[in-house]
CSV table of C-alpha atoms in Angstrom, one decimal:
chain,number,residue,atom,x,y,z
B,50,MET,CA,3.5,41.2,-6.3
B,51,ASN,CA,2.4,37.6,-6.9
B,52,LYS,CA,3.3,34.6,-4.7
B,53,THR,CA,6.0,33.3,-7.0
B,54,LYS,CA,7.8,36.7,-7.1
B,55,ILE,CA,7.6,37.0,-3.3
B,56,LEU,CA,9.2,33.6,-2.9
B,57,SER,CA,11.8,34.5,-5.5
B,58,VAL,CA,12.7,37.7,-3.6
B,59,LEU,CA,12.8,35.8,-0.3
B,60,ALA,CA,15.2,33.2,-1.8
B,61,LEU,CA,17.4,35.9,-3.4
B,62,LEU,CA,17.7,37.7,0.0
B,63,LEU,CA,18.7,34.4,1.6
B,64,LEU,CA,21.2,33.6,-1.1
B,65,THR,CA,22.9,37.0,-1.0
B,66,THR,CA,23.0,37.4,2.8
B,67,PRO,CA,26.5,36.9,4.3
B,68,ILE,CA,27.2,33.5,5.8
B,69,TRP,CA,27.4,34.8,9.3
B,70,ALA,CA,24.1,36.5,9.0
B,71,GLN,CA,22.5,33.4,7.3
B,72,SER,CA,23.3,31.3,10.3
B,73,GLU,CA,21.4,33.8,12.5
B,74,ARG,CA,18.6,34.1,10.0
B,75,LYS,CA,18.2,30.3,9.8
B,76,LYS,CA,17.1,30.3,13.4
B,77,VAL,CA,14.3,32.6,12.5
B,78,ASP,CA,13.0,31.4,9.1
B,79,GLY,CA,14.9,28.2,8.5
B,80,VAL,CA,14.4,28.2,4.7
B,81,ALA,CA,16.6,25.5,3.1
B,82,ALA,CA,15.3,25.8,-0.5
B,83,VAL,CA,12.6,27.1,-2.8
B,84,VAL,CA,11.1,25.0,-5.5
B,85,GLY,CA,8.4,26.8,-7.6
B,86,ASP,CA,5.8,27.9,-5.2
B,87,TYR,CA,7.0,25.8,-2.3
B,88,LEU,CA,9.4,26.6,0.5
B,89,ILE,CA,11.4,23.8,2.2
B,90,LEU,CA,12.3,24.5,5.8
B,91,GLU,CA,15.0,23.1,8.0
B,92,SER,CA,12.2,21.7,10.1
B,93,ASP,CA,10.9,19.9,7.0
B,94,ILE,CA,14.2,18.0,6.8
B,95,ASP,CA,14.1,17.2,10.5
B,96,LYS,CA,10.5,15.9,10.2
B,97,ALA,CA,11.4,13.7,7.2
B,98,TYR,CA,14.0,12.0,9.4
B,99,ILE,CA,11.5,11.5,12.1
B,100,ASP,CA,8.9,10.1,9.7
B,101,LEU,CA,11.4,7.5,8.3
B,102,LYS,CA,12.5,6.5,11.8
B,103,GLN,CA,8.8,5.9,12.7
B,104,GLN,CA,8.6,3.6,9.7
B,105,GLU,CA,11.7,1.8,11.1
B,106,VAL,CA,13.9,2.9,8.2
B,107,ASP,CA,17.6,3.1,9.1
B,108,THR,CA,18.6,6.8,8.5
B,109,LYS,CA,22.2,6.8,9.7
B,110,ASN,CA,23.6,6.7,6.1
B,111,ILE,CA,21.1,9.3,4.7
B,112,THR,CA,22.7,12.8,4.7
B,113,ARG,CA,20.8,16.0,5.0
B,114,CYS,CA,21.8,16.8,1.4
B,115,GLN,CA,20.1,13.6,0.2
B,116,MET,CA,17.0,14.2,2.3
B,117,LEU,CA,16.8,17.8,0.9
B,118,GLY,CA,17.1,16.4,-2.6
B,119,LYS,CA,14.2,14.0,-2.0
B,120,LEU,CA,12.0,16.8,-0.6
B,121,MET,CA,12.9,19.0,-3.6
B,122,GLU,CA,11.8,16.2,-5.9
B,123,ASP,CA,8.5,15.9,-4.1
B,124,LYS,CA,8.0,19.7,-4.3
B,125,LEU,CA,8.8,19.8,-8.0
B,126,TYR,CA,6.3,17.0,-8.7
B,127,ALA,CA,3.7,18.8,-6.6
B,128,HIS,CA,4.4,22.2,-8.2
B,129,GLN,CA,4.1,20.8,-11.7
B,130,ALA,CA,0.9,18.9,-10.7
B,131,VAL,CA,-0.7,22.2,-9.9
B,132,GLN,CA,0.5,23.7,-13.2
B,133,ASP,CA,-0.9,20.7,-15.1
B,134,SER,CA,-4.2,20.8,-13.2
B,135,VAL,CA,-3.8,17.3,-11.8
B,136,LYS,CA,-7.1,16.6,-10.1
B,137,LEU,CA,-7.1,16.7,-6.3
B,138,THR,CA,-9.8,18.3,-4.2
B,139,ASP,CA,-9.4,19.8,-0.8
B,140,ALA,CA,-12.2,17.5,0.3
B,141,GLU,CA,-10.1,14.4,-0.6
B,142,VAL,CA,-7.2,15.8,1.4
B,143,ARG,CA,-9.3,16.6,4.4
B,144,GLU,CA,-10.7,13.1,4.3
B,145,GLN,CA,-7.1,11.7,4.5
B,146,VAL,CA,-6.5,14.0,7.4
B,147,ASN,CA,-9.7,12.8,9.2
B,148,GLN,CA,-8.8,9.2,8.6
B,149,ARG,CA,-5.3,9.7,10.0
B,150,ILE,CA,-6.5,11.5,13.1
B,151,GLU,CA,-9.3,9.1,13.8
B,152,TYR,CA,-7.0,6.1,13.4
B,153,LEU,CA,-4.2,7.6,15.6
B,154,THR,CA,-6.6,8.8,18.2
B,155,ALA,CA,-8.2,5.3,18.5
B,156,GLN,CA,-4.6,3.8,18.7
B,157,LEU,CA,-4.0,6.2,21.6
B,158,GLY,CA,-7.1,5.2,23.5
B,159,GLY,CA,-9.2,8.1,22.2
B,160,ASP,CA,-7.1,10.7,23.9
B,161,ILE,CA,-6.6,13.7,21.5
B,162,LYS,CA,-4.2,15.3,23.9
B,163,LYS,CA,-1.7,12.5,23.5
B,164,LEU,CA,-2.0,13.0,19.7
B,165,LEU,CA,-1.3,16.7,20.0
B,166,GLU,CA,1.8,15.9,22.2
B,167,PHE,CA,2.9,13.4,19.5
B,168,TYR,CA,2.7,16.1,16.8
B,169,LYS,CA,4.0,18.8,19.2
B,170,LYS,CA,1.0,21.0,18.6
B,171,ASP,CA,-0.9,23.3,21.0
B,172,ASP,CA,-4.3,22.7,19.4
B,173,GLU,CA,-6.1,20.3,17.0
B,174,GLN,CA,-6.6,23.0,14.3
B,175,SER,CA,-2.9,23.7,13.9
B,176,MET,CA,-2.2,19.9,13.7
B,177,ARG,CA,-4.9,19.5,11.1
B,178,GLU,CA,-3.4,22.4,9.0
B,179,GLU,CA,0.0,20.8,9.1
B,180,LEU,CA,-1.3,17.4,8.1
B,181,PHE,CA,-3.4,19.0,5.4
B,182,THR,CA,-0.3,20.6,3.8
B,183,LEU,CA,1.8,17.5,4.1
B,184,PHE,CA,-0.9,15.2,2.6
B,185,LYS,CA,-1.7,17.6,-0.2
B,186,VAL,CA,1.9,17.8,-1.3
B,187,ASN,CA,2.5,14.1,-1.0
B,188,THR,CA,-0.7,13.2,-2.9
B,189,LEU,CA,0.0,15.7,-5.7
B,190,ALA,CA,3.6,14.3,-6.0
B,191,GLN,CA,2.3,10.7,-6.1
B,192,ARG,CA,-0.2,11.6,-8.8
B,193,MET,CA,2.3,13.5,-10.9
B,194,ARG,CA,4.7,10.5,-10.8
B,195,GLN,CA,1.9,8.3,-11.9
B,196,GLN,CA,1.1,10.7,-14.7
B,197,ILE,CA,4.7,10.6,-16.0
B,198,VAL,CA,4.9,6.9,-16.3
B,199,LYS,CA,1.3,5.9,-17.0
B,200,ASP,CA,1.9,5.5,-20.8
B,201,VAL,CA,5.3,3.9,-20.5
B,202,GLU,CA,5.3,0.4,-21.9
B,203,VAL,CA,7.8,-2.0,-23.2
B,204,THR,CA,7.5,-4.1,-26.4
B,205,PRO,CA,8.8,-7.6,-26.6
B,206,GLU,CA,11.6,-6.3,-28.8
B,207,GLU,CA,12.6,-3.8,-26.2
B,208,VAL,CA,12.6,-6.5,-23.5
B,209,ARG,CA,14.9,-8.6,-25.8
B,210,ASN,CA,17.2,-5.7,-26.4
B,211,PHE,CA,17.3,-4.9,-22.7
B,212,PHE,CA,18.3,-8.5,-21.9
B,213,ASN,CA,20.8,-8.8,-24.7
B,214,ALA,CA,22.5,-5.6,-23.6
B,215,ILE,CA,23.4,-7.2,-20.3
B,216,PRO,CA,26.8,-9.0,-20.5
B,217,ALA,CA,26.4,-12.7,-20.1
B,218,ASP,CA,28.5,-12.8,-16.9
B,219,GLU,CA,26.5,-9.9,-15.4
B,220,ARG,CA,23.0,-11.2,-15.9
B,221,PRO,CA,21.0,-11.5,-12.7
B,222,HIS,CA,20.7,-14.7,-10.8
B,223,PHE,CA,17.3,-15.7,-9.5
B,224,GLY,CA,17.0,-17.8,-6.4
B,225,THR,CA,15.1,-21.0,-6.0
B,226,GLU,CA,11.4,-20.5,-6.8
B,227,LEU,CA,8.4,-22.6,-5.9
B,228,GLU,CA,4.9,-22.9,-7.2
B,229,ILE,CA,2.5,-23.7,-4.3
B,230,ALA,CA,-1.0,-25.0,-4.1
B,231,GLN,CA,-3.3,-25.1,-1.0
B,232,ILE,CA,-6.6,-26.5,0.1
B,233,VAL,CA,-8.6,-24.6,2.7
B,234,VAL,CA,-11.3,-25.8,5.0
B,235,ASN,CA,-13.2,-23.1,7.1
B,236,PRO,CA,-14.9,-24.0,10.4
B,237,VAL,CA,-18.6,-23.3,10.4
B,238,ALA,CA,-19.9,-20.9,13.0
B,239,PRO,CA,-23.2,-22.0,14.8
B,240,PRO,CA,-26.4,-20.0,13.9
B,241,SER,CA,-26.4,-18.4,17.4
B,242,ALA,CA,-22.9,-16.9,16.9
B,243,VAL,CA,-23.9,-15.6,13.4
B,244,GLN,CA,-27.1,-14.0,14.8
B,245,LYS,CA,-25.1,-12.2,17.5
B,246,VAL,CA,-22.9,-10.6,14.9
B,247,ILE,CA,-25.9,-9.6,12.8
B,248,ASP,CA,-27.5,-8.0,15.8
B,249,LEU,CA,-24.3,-6.0,16.6
B,250,LEU,CA,-24.0,-4.8,13.1
B,251,ASN,CA,-27.6,-3.7,13.1
B,252,ASP,CA,-27.0,-1.8,16.4
B,253,ILE,CA,-24.0,0.0,14.9
B,254,LYS,CA,-26.1,0.9,11.8
B,255,LYS,CA,-28.9,2.3,13.9
B,256,ASP,CA,-26.5,4.3,16.1
B,257,VAL,CA,-25.1,6.0,13.0
B,258,GLU,CA,-28.4,6.6,11.2
B,259,GLU,CA,-30.4,7.7,14.2
B,260,ASN,CA,-27.9,9.2,16.6
B,261,GLY,CA,-25.5,10.8,14.2
B,262,MET,CA,-22.5,8.7,15.2
B,263,SER,CA,-19.5,8.6,12.8
B,264,PHE,CA,-19.4,5.4,10.7
B,265,ALA,CA,-15.6,5.8,10.4
B,266,THR,CA,-15.1,5.9,14.1
B,267,LYS,CA,-17.4,2.9,14.6
B,268,ALA,CA,-15.2,1.1,12.0
B,269,ILE,CA,-12.0,1.9,13.9
B,270,LEU,CA,-13.6,0.6,17.1
B,271,TYR,CA,-15.4,-2.5,15.9
B,272,SER,CA,-14.1,-3.7,12.5
B,273,GLN,CA,-11.9,-6.8,12.7
B,274,ASP,CA,-10.4,-5.8,9.3
B,275,ARG,CA,-7.6,-3.7,11.0
B,276,ALA,CA,-5.9,-3.0,7.6
B,277,THR,CA,-8.9,-1.0,6.3
B,278,GLY,CA,-11.0,-0.1,9.4
B,279,GLY,CA,-12.4,3.4,8.9
B,280,GLN,CA,-10.6,4.0,5.6
B,281,LEU,CA,-12.2,4.7,2.3
B,282,LEU,CA,-12.0,1.8,-0.2
B,283,THR,CA,-12.3,2.9,-3.9
B,284,PHE,CA,-13.1,0.4,-6.6
B,285,ASN,CA,-15.2,-0.5,-9.7
B,286,ARG,CA,-17.0,-3.6,-10.8
B,287,ASN,CA,-13.8,-5.0,-12.3
B,288,SER,CA,-11.7,-4.6,-9.2
B,289,ALA,CA,-10.3,-7.6,-7.3
B,290,PHE,CA,-12.9,-7.4,-4.5
B,291,ASP,CA,-15.1,-10.1,-3.1
B,292,LYS,CA,-18.2,-10.5,-5.4
B,293,ALA,CA,-20.7,-10.3,-2.6
B,294,PHE,CA,-19.1,-7.1,-1.3
B,295,LYS,CA,-19.2,-5.5,-4.7
B,296,ASP,CA,-22.7,-6.6,-5.4
B,297,VAL,CA,-24.0,-4.9,-2.2
B,298,ALA,CA,-21.9,-1.8,-2.6
B,299,PHE,CA,-23.3,-1.0,-6.1
B,300,THR,CA,-26.9,-1.1,-4.8
B,301,LEU,CA,-26.3,1.8,-2.3
B,302,ARG,CA,-26.9,5.5,-2.7
B,303,GLU,CA,-24.5,8.1,-1.3
B,304,GLY,CA,-24.7,8.1,2.5
B,305,GLU,CA,-26.7,4.9,2.7
B,306,ILE,CA,-25.7,2.0,4.9
B,307,SER,CA,-26.3,-1.6,3.9
B,308,LYS,CA,-28.0,-4.3,5.8
B,309,PRO,CA,-25.7,-6.9,7.3
B,310,PHE,CA,-24.5,-9.3,4.7
B,311,GLU,CA,-22.0,-12.2,4.4
B,312,SER,CA,-18.9,-12.3,2.2
B,313,SER,CA,-16.1,-14.9,2.0
B,314,PHE,CA,-14.4,-12.9,4.8
B,315,GLY,CA,-17.2,-12.6,7.3
B,316,TRP,CA,-20.2,-10.3,8.0
B,317,HIS,CA,-20.2,-6.7,6.9
B,318,ILE,CA,-22.1,-3.5,6.7
B,319,ILE,CA,-21.1,-0.9,4.1
B,320,GLN,CA,-21.6,2.9,4.0
B,321,MET,CA,-21.5,4.5,0.6
B,322,ASP,CA,-19.4,7.6,0.6
B,323,LYS,CA,-19.2,8.7,-3.0
B,324,ILE,CA,-20.2,7.5,-6.5
B,325,ARG,CA,-18.1,8.7,-9.4
B,326,GLY,CA,-19.5,7.2,-12.6
B,327,LYS,CA,-18.5,3.5,-12.5
B,328,GLU,CA,-16.3,4.0,-9.4
B,329,VAL,CA,-17.4,4.0,-5.8
B,330,SER,CA,-15.8,4.8,-2.5
B,331,VAL,CA,-17.1,3.1,0.6
B,332,ARG,CA,-16.3,2.3,4.2
B,333,HIS,CA,-17.1,-1.0,5.8
B,334,ILE,CA,-17.2,-2.8,9.1
B,335,LEU,CA,-16.3,-6.5,9.2
B,336,ILE,CA,-17.1,-8.7,12.2
B,337,MET,CA,-16.4,-12.5,12.4
B,338,PRO,CA,-18.7,-14.9,14.4
B,339,ASP,CA,-17.0,-16.7,17.3
B,340,ILE,CA,-15.9,-20.2,16.3
B,341,PRO,CA,-16.3,-22.8,19.1
B,342,GLN,CA,-13.7,-25.5,19.6
B,343,GLU,CA,-16.0,-28.2,18.3
B,344,ALA,CA,-16.3,-26.4,14.9
B,345,LEU,CA,-12.5,-26.2,14.7
B,346,ASP,CA,-12.3,-29.9,15.5
B,347,GLU,CA,-14.7,-30.7,12.7
B,348,ALA,CA,-12.8,-28.6,10.2
B,349,LYS,CA,-9.5,-30.3,11.2
B,350,GLU,CA,-11.0,-33.8,10.8
B,351,LYS,CA,-12.5,-32.9,7.4
B,352,ILE,CA,-9.2,-31.6,6.0
B,353,ALA,CA,-7.3,-34.6,7.5
B,354,LYS,CA,-9.6,-37.0,5.6
B,355,ILE,CA,-9.1,-35.0,2.3
B,356,ARG,CA,-5.3,-35.3,2.9
B,357,ASP,CA,-5.6,-39.0,3.4
B,358,ARG,CA,-7.4,-39.5,0.2
B,359,ILE,CA,-4.7,-37.5,-1.7
B,360,VAL,CA,-1.9,-39.5,-0.1
B,361,ASN,CA,-3.7,-42.8,-0.8
B,362,LYS,CA,-4.0,-41.6,-4.5
B,363,GLU,CA,-7.8,-41.8,-4.4
B,364,LEU,CA,-7.7,-38.3,-6.0
B,365,THR,CA,-5.1,-35.7,-7.0
B,366,PHE,CA,-4.4,-32.5,-5.1
B,367,ASP,CA,-5.8,-30.6,-8.0
B,368,GLU,CA,-9.1,-32.6,-7.9
B,369,ALA,CA,-9.4,-32.2,-4.2
B,370,ALA,CA,-8.9,-28.5,-4.3
B,371,ARG,CA,-11.5,-28.0,-7.0
B,372,ASN,CA,-14.0,-30.1,-5.2
B,373,PHE,CA,-13.5,-29.4,-1.5
B,374,SER,CA,-11.5,-26.2,-0.9
B,375,ASP,CA,-13.5,-23.4,0.7
B,376,GLU,CA,-11.3,-20.7,-0.8
B,377,LYS,CA,-13.1,-19.4,-4.0
B,378,GLU,CA,-10.0,-17.4,-5.2
B,379,THR,CA,-7.8,-20.5,-5.6
B,380,ARG,CA,-10.0,-23.6,-5.9
B,381,ASN,CA,-10.8,-23.3,-9.6
B,382,ASP,CA,-7.0,-23.3,-10.3
B,383,GLY,CA,-6.5,-26.4,-8.3
B,384,GLY,CA,-5.5,-24.4,-5.2
B,385,GLN,CA,-2.6,-22.6,-7.0
B,386,LEU,CA,-1.4,-19.6,-5.0
B,387,ILE,CA,-0.6,-16.3,-6.8
B,388,ASN,CA,2.3,-14.1,-5.8
B,389,PRO,CA,0.9,-10.7,-4.9
B,390,GLU,CA,4.2,-9.0,-5.8
B,391,ASP,CA,4.1,-9.8,-9.5
B,392,LEU,CA,0.8,-11.8,-9.9
B,393,SER,CA,2.8,-14.8,-11.2
B,394,SER,CA,2.5,-18.3,-9.7
B,395,ARG,CA,6.2,-18.3,-8.6
B,396,PHE,CA,7.5,-17.5,-5.1
B,397,GLU,CA,11.2,-16.9,-4.6
B,398,LEU,CA,12.1,-19.1,-1.6
B,399,THR,CA,14.0,-16.5,0.3
B,400,ARG,CA,11.2,-13.9,0.0
B,401,ILE,CA,8.3,-16.1,1.0
B,402,GLU,CA,6.3,-14.7,3.9
B,403,PRO,CA,7.8,-16.3,7.1
B,404,SER,CA,4.8,-18.3,8.3
B,405,LEU,CA,4.2,-19.8,4.9
B,406,TYR,CA,8.0,-20.5,4.5
B,407,ALA,CA,7.9,-22.5,7.8
B,408,ARG,CA,5.2,-24.7,6.4
B,409,ILE,CA,6.5,-25.5,3.0
B,410,SER,CA,10.3,-25.1,3.1
B,411,ASP,CA,11.0,-28.8,4.0
B,412,LEU,CA,8.3,-30.3,1.7
B,413,LYS,CA,9.6,-32.7,-0.9
B,414,ASP,CA,8.2,-32.7,-4.4
B,415,ASP,CA,4.7,-34.3,-4.5
B,416,GLU,CA,4.5,-34.4,-0.6
B,417,VAL,CA,1.4,-33.0,1.0
B,418,SER,CA,1.8,-31.1,4.3
B,419,VAL,CA,0.1,-31.8,7.5
B,420,PRO,CA,-2.9,-29.6,8.3
B,421,PHE,CA,-2.1,-26.2,9.7
B,422,LEU,CA,-4.4,-23.9,11.6
B,423,ASP,CA,-4.3,-20.4,10.1
B,424,GLU,CA,-5.6,-17.0,11.3
B,425,ASP,CA,-5.7,-14.0,9.0
B,426,ARG,CA,-5.6,-10.3,9.9
B,427,THR,CA,-9.3,-10.2,10.6
B,428,GLY,CA,-9.1,-13.1,13.0
B,429,LYS,CA,-10.7,-15.6,10.7
B,430,LYS,CA,-9.5,-19.2,11.3
B,431,SER,CA,-9.1,-22.0,8.8
B,432,TYR,CA,-7.2,-25.2,8.3
B,433,ARG,CA,-4.9,-25.5,5.3
B,434,ILE,CA,-2.7,-28.2,3.6
B,435,TYR,CA,0.0,-27.3,1.0
B,436,LYS,CA,1.8,-29.0,-1.8
B,437,ILE,CA,4.7,-27.7,-3.9
B,438,THR,CA,3.6,-28.2,-7.5
B,439,ASN,CA,6.8,-27.0,-9.2
B,440,ARG,CA,10.3,-26.2,-8.1
B,441,ILE,CA,12.6,-24.0,-10.2
B,442,GLU,CA,16.2,-24.2,-8.9
B,443,GLU,CA,18.5,-21.2,-8.5
B,444,HIS,CA,19.7,-20.2,-11.9
B,445,GLN,CA,21.1,-17.3,-14.0
B,446,ALA,CA,18.4,-15.4,-15.9
B,447,ASP,CA,17.0,-17.2,-18.9
B,448,PHE,CA,15.1,-15.0,-21.4
B,449,THR,CA,12.4,-17.6,-22.1
B,450,LYS,CA,11.9,-19.1,-18.6
B,451,ASP,CA,12.2,-15.7,-16.8
B,452,TYR,CA,10.5,-13.5,-19.4
B,453,VAL,CA,8.0,-11.9,-16.9
B,454,LYS,CA,10.8,-10.9,-14.5
B,455,ILE,CA,13.0,-9.5,-17.3
B,456,GLN,CA,10.0,-7.6,-18.7
B,457,ASP,CA,9.4,-6.0,-15.3
B,458,LEU,CA,13.1,-5.0,-15.1
B,459,ALA,CA,13.0,-3.5,-18.6
B,460,LEU,CA,9.8,-1.6,-17.8
B,461,LYS,CA,11.3,-0.2,-14.5
B,462,GLU,CA,14.4,0.9,-16.4
B,463,LYS,CA,12.3,2.7,-19.0
B,464,GLN,CA,10.1,4.3,-16.3
B,465,LEU,CA,13.2,5.6,-14.5
B,466,LYS,CA,14.5,7.1,-17.8
B,467,ALA,CA,11.2,8.8,-18.3
B,468,ILE,CA,11.2,10.2,-14.8
B,469,ALA,CA,14.9,11.4,-15.2
B,470,LYS,CA,14.1,13.1,-18.5
B,471,TRP,CA,11.0,14.8,-17.0
B,472,MET,CA,13.0,15.9,-13.9
B,473,LYS,CA,15.8,17.4,-16.0
B,474,GLU,CA,13.4,19.3,-18.3
B,475,HIS,CA,11.3,20.7,-15.4
B,476,ILE,CA,14.3,21.6,-13.2
B,477,GLU,CA,15.4,23.9,-16.1
B,478,LYS,CA,12.1,25.7,-16.4
B,479,THR,CA,11.1,25.9,-12.7
B,480,TYR,CA,12.3,28.6,-10.3
B,481,ILE,CA,14.7,26.9,-7.8
B,482,ALA,CA,16.8,28.5,-5.1
B,483,ILE,CA,19.0,26.7,-2.5
B,484,ASN,CA,20.2,28.4,0.7
B,485,GLY,CA,23.5,28.6,2.5
B,486,GLU,CA,25.4,25.4,3.2
B,487,TYR,CA,23.1,23.3,1.0
B,488,ARG,CA,24.7,25.0,-2.0
B,489,ASN,CA,27.7,22.8,-1.4
B,490,CYS,CA,25.7,19.6,-1.7
B,491,LYS,CA,26.4,17.1,-4.5
B,492,PHE,CA,22.8,16.4,-5.6
B,493,GLU,CA,21.9,13.6,-8.0
B,494,ASN,CA,19.7,16.1,-9.9
B,495,ASN,CA,21.0,19.4,-11.3
B,496,TRP,CA,19.2,21.5,-8.7
B,497,LEU,CA,22.0,24.2,-8.8
B,498,LYS,CA,21.6,24.4,-12.6
B,499,LYS,CA,25.4,24.4,-13.1
C-alpha cells in the first residue's frame, strides 16, 4: 500500500470514528487534517500560534479554524510543488537548518542545551529533523506560490480598466508624500585602525583554512553585518550588490576564501559556497575600523561647510551631492533617495522610517537640514544633511500622477485571482480529509468540497 493510500485510510478511520472516541484518539495521534501526502497535527496548529507570537503578531483574533486553513494552504502548495518537481534539494534545506541553529545558538551564548529547551527537544538530532521538515514544507510552499504568479503581468489597459472600475467616491486616498535627497560624508579611519581590521580578517581566514573552523560560525561571532552574518547570499552580476563585493566574489572558486578587501560598507572576507552558472552563493564577514573622535569632528566640519555653501546659494543641493557626497548609490542622482518598498522616489509621510521622519518632517520646501550623525546596522558612522525636493499633498488617487501605485494594486489583484483559481482547481483534484470538530469550520477555501 503506497503512502497516499495509507494516509487516506488513516483519515477515513478518523472521520468515521464516533465523536466520543475521536476526542480520546486525538490525544494519541492529534491529526486535524490530511492534504495530499501531508498530515496536519493539532500540535502543528499550536506551534503556528507560538511562531506568530514570537514574531510579535497579535493572535487573539485568529481562530484555530483560520490557522488550520492557512496550514492547509501551505501543505497544498508543498504537495503540488512535489508533484510538479519544483527544485529543492535536501542540501539546501539542511543549510537553512544549519544557519538557524548556528544563529540561535550564538544568540543564546553558544549553549546548545538552551536551544533544545527552547524547542522542547531531548537531543539535537530530533530538533534538526523537526526543523528540516518545517523548512522543507515552507520553502516548497513559497516556491510554488512564486511559480503560480511568476508570469502574471498587467497591461496599461488592464491598469486603466482596474482604476475605472473603482467608483469615484471609493477610490483610495494617498497620504502626503515626499521626495527626499541627502548628502553623506563618511569619517576616514586612520591607517592603523584599518590595518588592525585587515590583520583580524587574515587571522579568521587562517583559522578556517588551516584549523578547520566553520566560516559561518566565525561570521556569526565577528561580522558586524548582523542582518546577514553567517547566512548565504545568492546573487548574479546584475544584482544590486556593492560592485567591489561582486567583483571579488566572481573571482573565487568553490570553498575558496578571499583576501581582505574594502567595499563601500567596510572591510570583508568572502567564502564561496556554490557556483551555479551565472549565480553564486557566498558567506561574508564585515568588520569596520574604529573611528576616532577627531575623524568624526573632521567629517562634521566638512559637511557643515557644504551646507553653508548650499544655503548661501554658491551651489545647489544637486550639485553638492554629485560633487561631494560619499554615498555612491545616490550621489549621481543628486542625492535622491529611493523607497525600498516600491523603488519609486516617493515616501509616504506616515510610513517613513521613524529616525528619518524625525529629521525631515519639519523641513520646509527648499530648506536644508542641520547635519545628523548616522549609524547603520553594521555600526558604520556618517554625517548626513537632507532636503525635501518635492512634496505631494494628501489626495485622492489620480490615474496619471499615481500610475505606479495603481499599477501595483492592479497587479496584486490579478495575482490574488490567479492564486484563488489555482487553489480552487487543486483542492478539487487533491485528496483532502478534515477531522472531527474542524469539519464545522467555515473556511475561505472549499476544503470540505461541498
